[in-house]
PDB file of C-alpha atoms in Angstrom:
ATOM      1  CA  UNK A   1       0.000   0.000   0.000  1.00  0.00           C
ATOM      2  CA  UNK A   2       1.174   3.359  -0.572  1.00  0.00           C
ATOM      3  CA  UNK A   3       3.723   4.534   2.261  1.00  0.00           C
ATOM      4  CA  UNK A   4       5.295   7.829   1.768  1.00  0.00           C
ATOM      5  CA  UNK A   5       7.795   6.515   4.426  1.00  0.00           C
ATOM      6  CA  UNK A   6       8.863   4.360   1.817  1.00  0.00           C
ATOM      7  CA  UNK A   7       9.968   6.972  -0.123  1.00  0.00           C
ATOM      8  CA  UNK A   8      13.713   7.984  -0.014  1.00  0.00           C
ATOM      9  CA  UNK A   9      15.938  10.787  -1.470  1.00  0.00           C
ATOM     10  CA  UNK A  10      12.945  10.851  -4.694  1.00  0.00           C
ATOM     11  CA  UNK A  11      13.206   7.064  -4.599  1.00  0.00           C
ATOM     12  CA  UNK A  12      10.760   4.190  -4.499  1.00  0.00           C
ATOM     13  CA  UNK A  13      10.771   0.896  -3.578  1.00  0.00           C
ATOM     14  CA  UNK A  14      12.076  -1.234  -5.590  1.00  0.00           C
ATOM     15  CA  UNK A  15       8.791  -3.004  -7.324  1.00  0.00           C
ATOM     16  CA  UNK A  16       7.474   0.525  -7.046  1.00  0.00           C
ATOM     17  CA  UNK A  17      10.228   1.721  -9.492  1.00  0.00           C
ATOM     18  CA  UNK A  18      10.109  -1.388 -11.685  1.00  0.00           C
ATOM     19  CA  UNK A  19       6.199  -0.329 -12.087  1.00  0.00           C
ATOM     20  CA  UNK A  20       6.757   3.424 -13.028  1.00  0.00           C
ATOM     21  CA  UNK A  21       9.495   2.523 -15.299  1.00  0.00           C
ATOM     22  CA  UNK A  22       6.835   0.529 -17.055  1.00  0.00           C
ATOM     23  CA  UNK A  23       4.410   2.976 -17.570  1.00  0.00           C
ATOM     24  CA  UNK A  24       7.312   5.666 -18.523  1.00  0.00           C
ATOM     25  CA  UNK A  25       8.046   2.867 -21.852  1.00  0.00           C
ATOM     26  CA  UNK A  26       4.284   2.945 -22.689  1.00  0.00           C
ATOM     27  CA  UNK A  27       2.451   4.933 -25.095  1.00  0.00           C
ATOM     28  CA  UNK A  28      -0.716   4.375 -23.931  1.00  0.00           C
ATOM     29  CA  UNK A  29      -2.484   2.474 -20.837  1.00  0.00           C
ATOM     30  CA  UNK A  30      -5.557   0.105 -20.796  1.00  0.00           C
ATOM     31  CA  UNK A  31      -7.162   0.148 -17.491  1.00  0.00           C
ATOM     32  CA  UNK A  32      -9.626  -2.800 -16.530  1.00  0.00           C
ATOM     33  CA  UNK A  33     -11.266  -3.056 -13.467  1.00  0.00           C
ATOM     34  CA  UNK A  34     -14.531  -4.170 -11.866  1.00  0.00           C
ATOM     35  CA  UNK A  35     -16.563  -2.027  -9.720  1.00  0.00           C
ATOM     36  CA  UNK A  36     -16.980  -2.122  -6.348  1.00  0.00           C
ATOM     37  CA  UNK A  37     -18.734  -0.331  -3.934  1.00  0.00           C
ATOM     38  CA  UNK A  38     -19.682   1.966  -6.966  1.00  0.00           C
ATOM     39  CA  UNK A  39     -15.729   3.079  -7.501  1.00  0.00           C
ATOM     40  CA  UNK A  40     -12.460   1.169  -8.689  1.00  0.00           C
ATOM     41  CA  UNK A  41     -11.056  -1.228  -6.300  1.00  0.00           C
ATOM     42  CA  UNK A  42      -8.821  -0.214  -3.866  1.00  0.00           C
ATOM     43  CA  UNK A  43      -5.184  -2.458  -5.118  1.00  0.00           C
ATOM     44  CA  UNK A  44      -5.836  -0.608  -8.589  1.00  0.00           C
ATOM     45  CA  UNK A  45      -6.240   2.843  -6.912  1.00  0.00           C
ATOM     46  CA  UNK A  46      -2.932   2.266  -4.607  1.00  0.00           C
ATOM     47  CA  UNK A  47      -1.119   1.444  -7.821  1.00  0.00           C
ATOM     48  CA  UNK A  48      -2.642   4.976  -9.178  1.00  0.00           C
ATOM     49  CA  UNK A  49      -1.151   6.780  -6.347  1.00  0.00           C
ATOM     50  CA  UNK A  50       1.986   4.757  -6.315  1.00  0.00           C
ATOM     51  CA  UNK A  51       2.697   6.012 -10.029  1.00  0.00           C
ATOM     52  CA  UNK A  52       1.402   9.735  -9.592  1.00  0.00           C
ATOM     53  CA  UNK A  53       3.976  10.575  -6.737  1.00  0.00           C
ATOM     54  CA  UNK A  54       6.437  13.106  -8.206  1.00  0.00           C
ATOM     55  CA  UNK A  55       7.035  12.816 -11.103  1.00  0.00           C
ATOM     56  CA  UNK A  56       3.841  12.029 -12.187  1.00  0.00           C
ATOM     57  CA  UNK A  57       4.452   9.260 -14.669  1.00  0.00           C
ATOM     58  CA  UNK A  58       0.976   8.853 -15.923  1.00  0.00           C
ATOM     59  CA  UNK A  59       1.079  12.414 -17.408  1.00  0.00           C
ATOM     60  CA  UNK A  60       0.055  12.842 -21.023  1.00  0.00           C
ATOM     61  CA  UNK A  61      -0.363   8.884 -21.272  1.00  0.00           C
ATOM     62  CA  UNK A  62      -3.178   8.207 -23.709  1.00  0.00           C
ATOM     63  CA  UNK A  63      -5.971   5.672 -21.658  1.00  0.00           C
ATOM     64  CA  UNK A  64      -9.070   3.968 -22.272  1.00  0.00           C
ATOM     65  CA  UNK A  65     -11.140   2.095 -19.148  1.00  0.00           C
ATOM     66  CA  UNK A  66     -13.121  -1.405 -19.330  1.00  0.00           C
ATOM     67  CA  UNK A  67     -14.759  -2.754 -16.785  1.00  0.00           C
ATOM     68  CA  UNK A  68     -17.565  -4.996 -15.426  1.00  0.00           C
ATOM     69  CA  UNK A  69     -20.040  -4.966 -12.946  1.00  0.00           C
ATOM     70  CA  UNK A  70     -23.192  -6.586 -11.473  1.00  0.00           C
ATOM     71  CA  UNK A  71     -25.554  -4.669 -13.489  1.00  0.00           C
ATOM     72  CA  UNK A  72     -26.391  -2.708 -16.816  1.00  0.00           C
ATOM     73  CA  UNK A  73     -24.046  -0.222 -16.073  1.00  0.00           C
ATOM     74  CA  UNK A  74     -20.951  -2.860 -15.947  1.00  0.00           C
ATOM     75  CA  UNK A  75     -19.023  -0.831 -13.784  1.00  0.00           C
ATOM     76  CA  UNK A  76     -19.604   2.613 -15.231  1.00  0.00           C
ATOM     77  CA  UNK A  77     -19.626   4.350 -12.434  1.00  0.00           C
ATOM     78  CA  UNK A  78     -16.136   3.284 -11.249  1.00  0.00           C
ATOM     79  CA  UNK A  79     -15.370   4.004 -14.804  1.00  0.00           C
ATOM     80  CA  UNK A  80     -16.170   7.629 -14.642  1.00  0.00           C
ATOM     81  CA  UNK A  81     -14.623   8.021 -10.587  1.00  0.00           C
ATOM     82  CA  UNK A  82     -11.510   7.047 -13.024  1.00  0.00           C
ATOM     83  CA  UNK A  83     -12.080   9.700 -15.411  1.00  0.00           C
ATOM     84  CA  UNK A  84     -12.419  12.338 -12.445  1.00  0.00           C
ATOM     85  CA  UNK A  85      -8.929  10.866 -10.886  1.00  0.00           C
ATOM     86  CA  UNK A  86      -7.325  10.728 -14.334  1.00  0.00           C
ATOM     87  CA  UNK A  87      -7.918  14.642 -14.849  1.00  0.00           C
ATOM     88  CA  UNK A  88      -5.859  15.556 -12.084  1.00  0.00           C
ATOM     89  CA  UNK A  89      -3.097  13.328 -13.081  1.00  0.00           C
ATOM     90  CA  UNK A  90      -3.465  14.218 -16.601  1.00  0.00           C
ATOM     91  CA  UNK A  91      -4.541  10.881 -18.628  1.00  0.00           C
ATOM     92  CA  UNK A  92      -6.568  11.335 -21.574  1.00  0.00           C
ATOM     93  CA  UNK A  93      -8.619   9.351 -21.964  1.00  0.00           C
ATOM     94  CA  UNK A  94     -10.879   8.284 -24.934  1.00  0.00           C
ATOM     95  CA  UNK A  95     -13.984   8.978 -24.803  1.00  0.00           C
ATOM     96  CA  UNK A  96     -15.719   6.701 -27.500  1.00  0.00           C
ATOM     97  CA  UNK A  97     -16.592   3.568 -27.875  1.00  0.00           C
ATOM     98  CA  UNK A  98     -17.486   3.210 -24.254  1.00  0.00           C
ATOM     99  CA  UNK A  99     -17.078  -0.676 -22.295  1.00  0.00           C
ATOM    100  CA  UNK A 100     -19.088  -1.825 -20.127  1.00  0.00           C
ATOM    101  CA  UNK A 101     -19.969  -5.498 -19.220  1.00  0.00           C
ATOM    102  CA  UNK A 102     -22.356  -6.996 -17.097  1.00  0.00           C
ATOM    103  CA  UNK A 103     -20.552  -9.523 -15.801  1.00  0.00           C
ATOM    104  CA  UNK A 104     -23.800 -11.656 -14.680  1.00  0.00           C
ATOM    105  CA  UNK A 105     -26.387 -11.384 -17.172  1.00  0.00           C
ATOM    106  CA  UNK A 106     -26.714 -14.205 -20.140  1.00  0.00           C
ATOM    107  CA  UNK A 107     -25.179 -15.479 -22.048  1.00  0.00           C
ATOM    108  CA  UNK A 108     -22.408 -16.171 -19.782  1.00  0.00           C
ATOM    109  CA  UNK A 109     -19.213 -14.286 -20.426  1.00  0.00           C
ATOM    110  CA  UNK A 110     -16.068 -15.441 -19.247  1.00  0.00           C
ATOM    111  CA  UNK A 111     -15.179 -19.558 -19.320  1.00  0.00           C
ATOM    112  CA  UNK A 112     -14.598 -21.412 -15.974  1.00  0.00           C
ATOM    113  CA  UNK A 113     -10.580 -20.180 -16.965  1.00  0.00           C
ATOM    114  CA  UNK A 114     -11.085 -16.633 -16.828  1.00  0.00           C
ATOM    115  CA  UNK A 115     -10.723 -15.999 -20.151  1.00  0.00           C
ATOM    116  CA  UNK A 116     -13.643 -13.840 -22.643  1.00  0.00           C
ATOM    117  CA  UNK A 117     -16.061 -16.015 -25.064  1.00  0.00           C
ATOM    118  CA  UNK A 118     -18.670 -13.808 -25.731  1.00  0.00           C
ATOM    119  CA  UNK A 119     -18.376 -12.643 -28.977  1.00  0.00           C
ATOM    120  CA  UNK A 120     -20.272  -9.271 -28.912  1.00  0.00           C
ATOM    121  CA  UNK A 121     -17.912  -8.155 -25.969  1.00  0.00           C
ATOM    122  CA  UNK A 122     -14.886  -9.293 -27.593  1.00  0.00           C
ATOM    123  CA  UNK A 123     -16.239  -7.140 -30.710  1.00  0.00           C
ATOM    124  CA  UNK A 124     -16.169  -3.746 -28.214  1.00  0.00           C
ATOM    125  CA  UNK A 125     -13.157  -5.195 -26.598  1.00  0.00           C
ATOM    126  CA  UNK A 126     -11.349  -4.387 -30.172  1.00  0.00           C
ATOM    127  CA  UNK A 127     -13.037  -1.334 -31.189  1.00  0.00           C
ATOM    128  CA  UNK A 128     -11.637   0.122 -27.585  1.00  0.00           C
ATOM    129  CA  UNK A 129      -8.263  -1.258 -28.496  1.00  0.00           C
ATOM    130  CA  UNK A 130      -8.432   0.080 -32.192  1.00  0.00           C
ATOM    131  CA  UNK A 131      -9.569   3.334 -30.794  1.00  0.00           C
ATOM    132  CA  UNK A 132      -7.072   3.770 -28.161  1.00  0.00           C
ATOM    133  CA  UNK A 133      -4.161   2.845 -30.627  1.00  0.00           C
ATOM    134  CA  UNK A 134      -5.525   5.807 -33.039  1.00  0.00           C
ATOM    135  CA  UNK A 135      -5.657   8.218 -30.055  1.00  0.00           C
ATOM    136  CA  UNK A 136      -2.364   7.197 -29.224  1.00  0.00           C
ATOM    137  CA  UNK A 137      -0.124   7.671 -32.614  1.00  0.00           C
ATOM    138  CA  UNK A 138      -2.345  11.179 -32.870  1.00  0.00           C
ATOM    139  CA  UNK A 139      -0.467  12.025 -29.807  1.00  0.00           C
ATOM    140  CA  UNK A 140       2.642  10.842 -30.172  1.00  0.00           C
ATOM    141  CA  UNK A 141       2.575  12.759 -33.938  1.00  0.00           C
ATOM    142  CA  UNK A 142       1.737  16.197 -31.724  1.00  0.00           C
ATOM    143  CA  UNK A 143       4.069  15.186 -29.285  1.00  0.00           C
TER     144      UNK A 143
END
């Protein structure tokens, strides 16, 4: 969890470091998360904080959020508490196509390994990824 007694002389822990060097080498970050409580979960917020002590490493990173919930809204409202957090720490995000999944409702979604078979999702699941990668190169090309 984040410890600013951890901290020393503007250094991190080690895996702390290893994880802000990662996001320094991206482009662009993907964010998935479920919803709980009607906001992100709490390790994927610490590892928000973690990266935004000074200097900010998520700053001018291009994003895009999925999630999934319990209901229609598939997590949309820890989706937007995201947004809010991602203004301060400048992320832009993209704003369309929009992901949400309800995680519960037929036909099922995920096989008894975790991993995606519905077809429709995996369909959105590509347009955000297509849609994130154009965002992306159209900053880099400012940039």
């Amino acid at each position: 969890m984040l410890n600013t007694d951890l901290e020393n002389n503007g250094t991190y822990p080690p895996i702390v470091e290893a994880f802000r060097c990662k996001i320094l080498q991206a482009h662009s970050v993907l964010f998935a998360s479920p919803e709980y409580n009607y906001s992100l979960t709490a390790p994927l917020k610490n590892a928000i904080d973690w990266a935004s002590r000074p200097p900010n490493v998520w700053a001018g990173k291009a994003a895009a959020i999925i999630s999934a919930g319990y209901d229609d809204f598939g997590g949309g409202r820890a989706q937007y508490h995201l947004r809010q957090i991602g203004v301060y720490l400048d992320l832009h995000f993209i704003n369309k196509p929009e992901f949400f999944l309800n995680s519960f409702q037929p036909p099922r979604k995920f096989n008894r390994g975790g991993d995606l078979i519905d077809e429709e999702a995996k369909n959105k699941l590509k347009q955000i990824l297509l849609s994130l990668q154009e965002f992306t190169l159209g900053l880099i090309s400012k940039g």
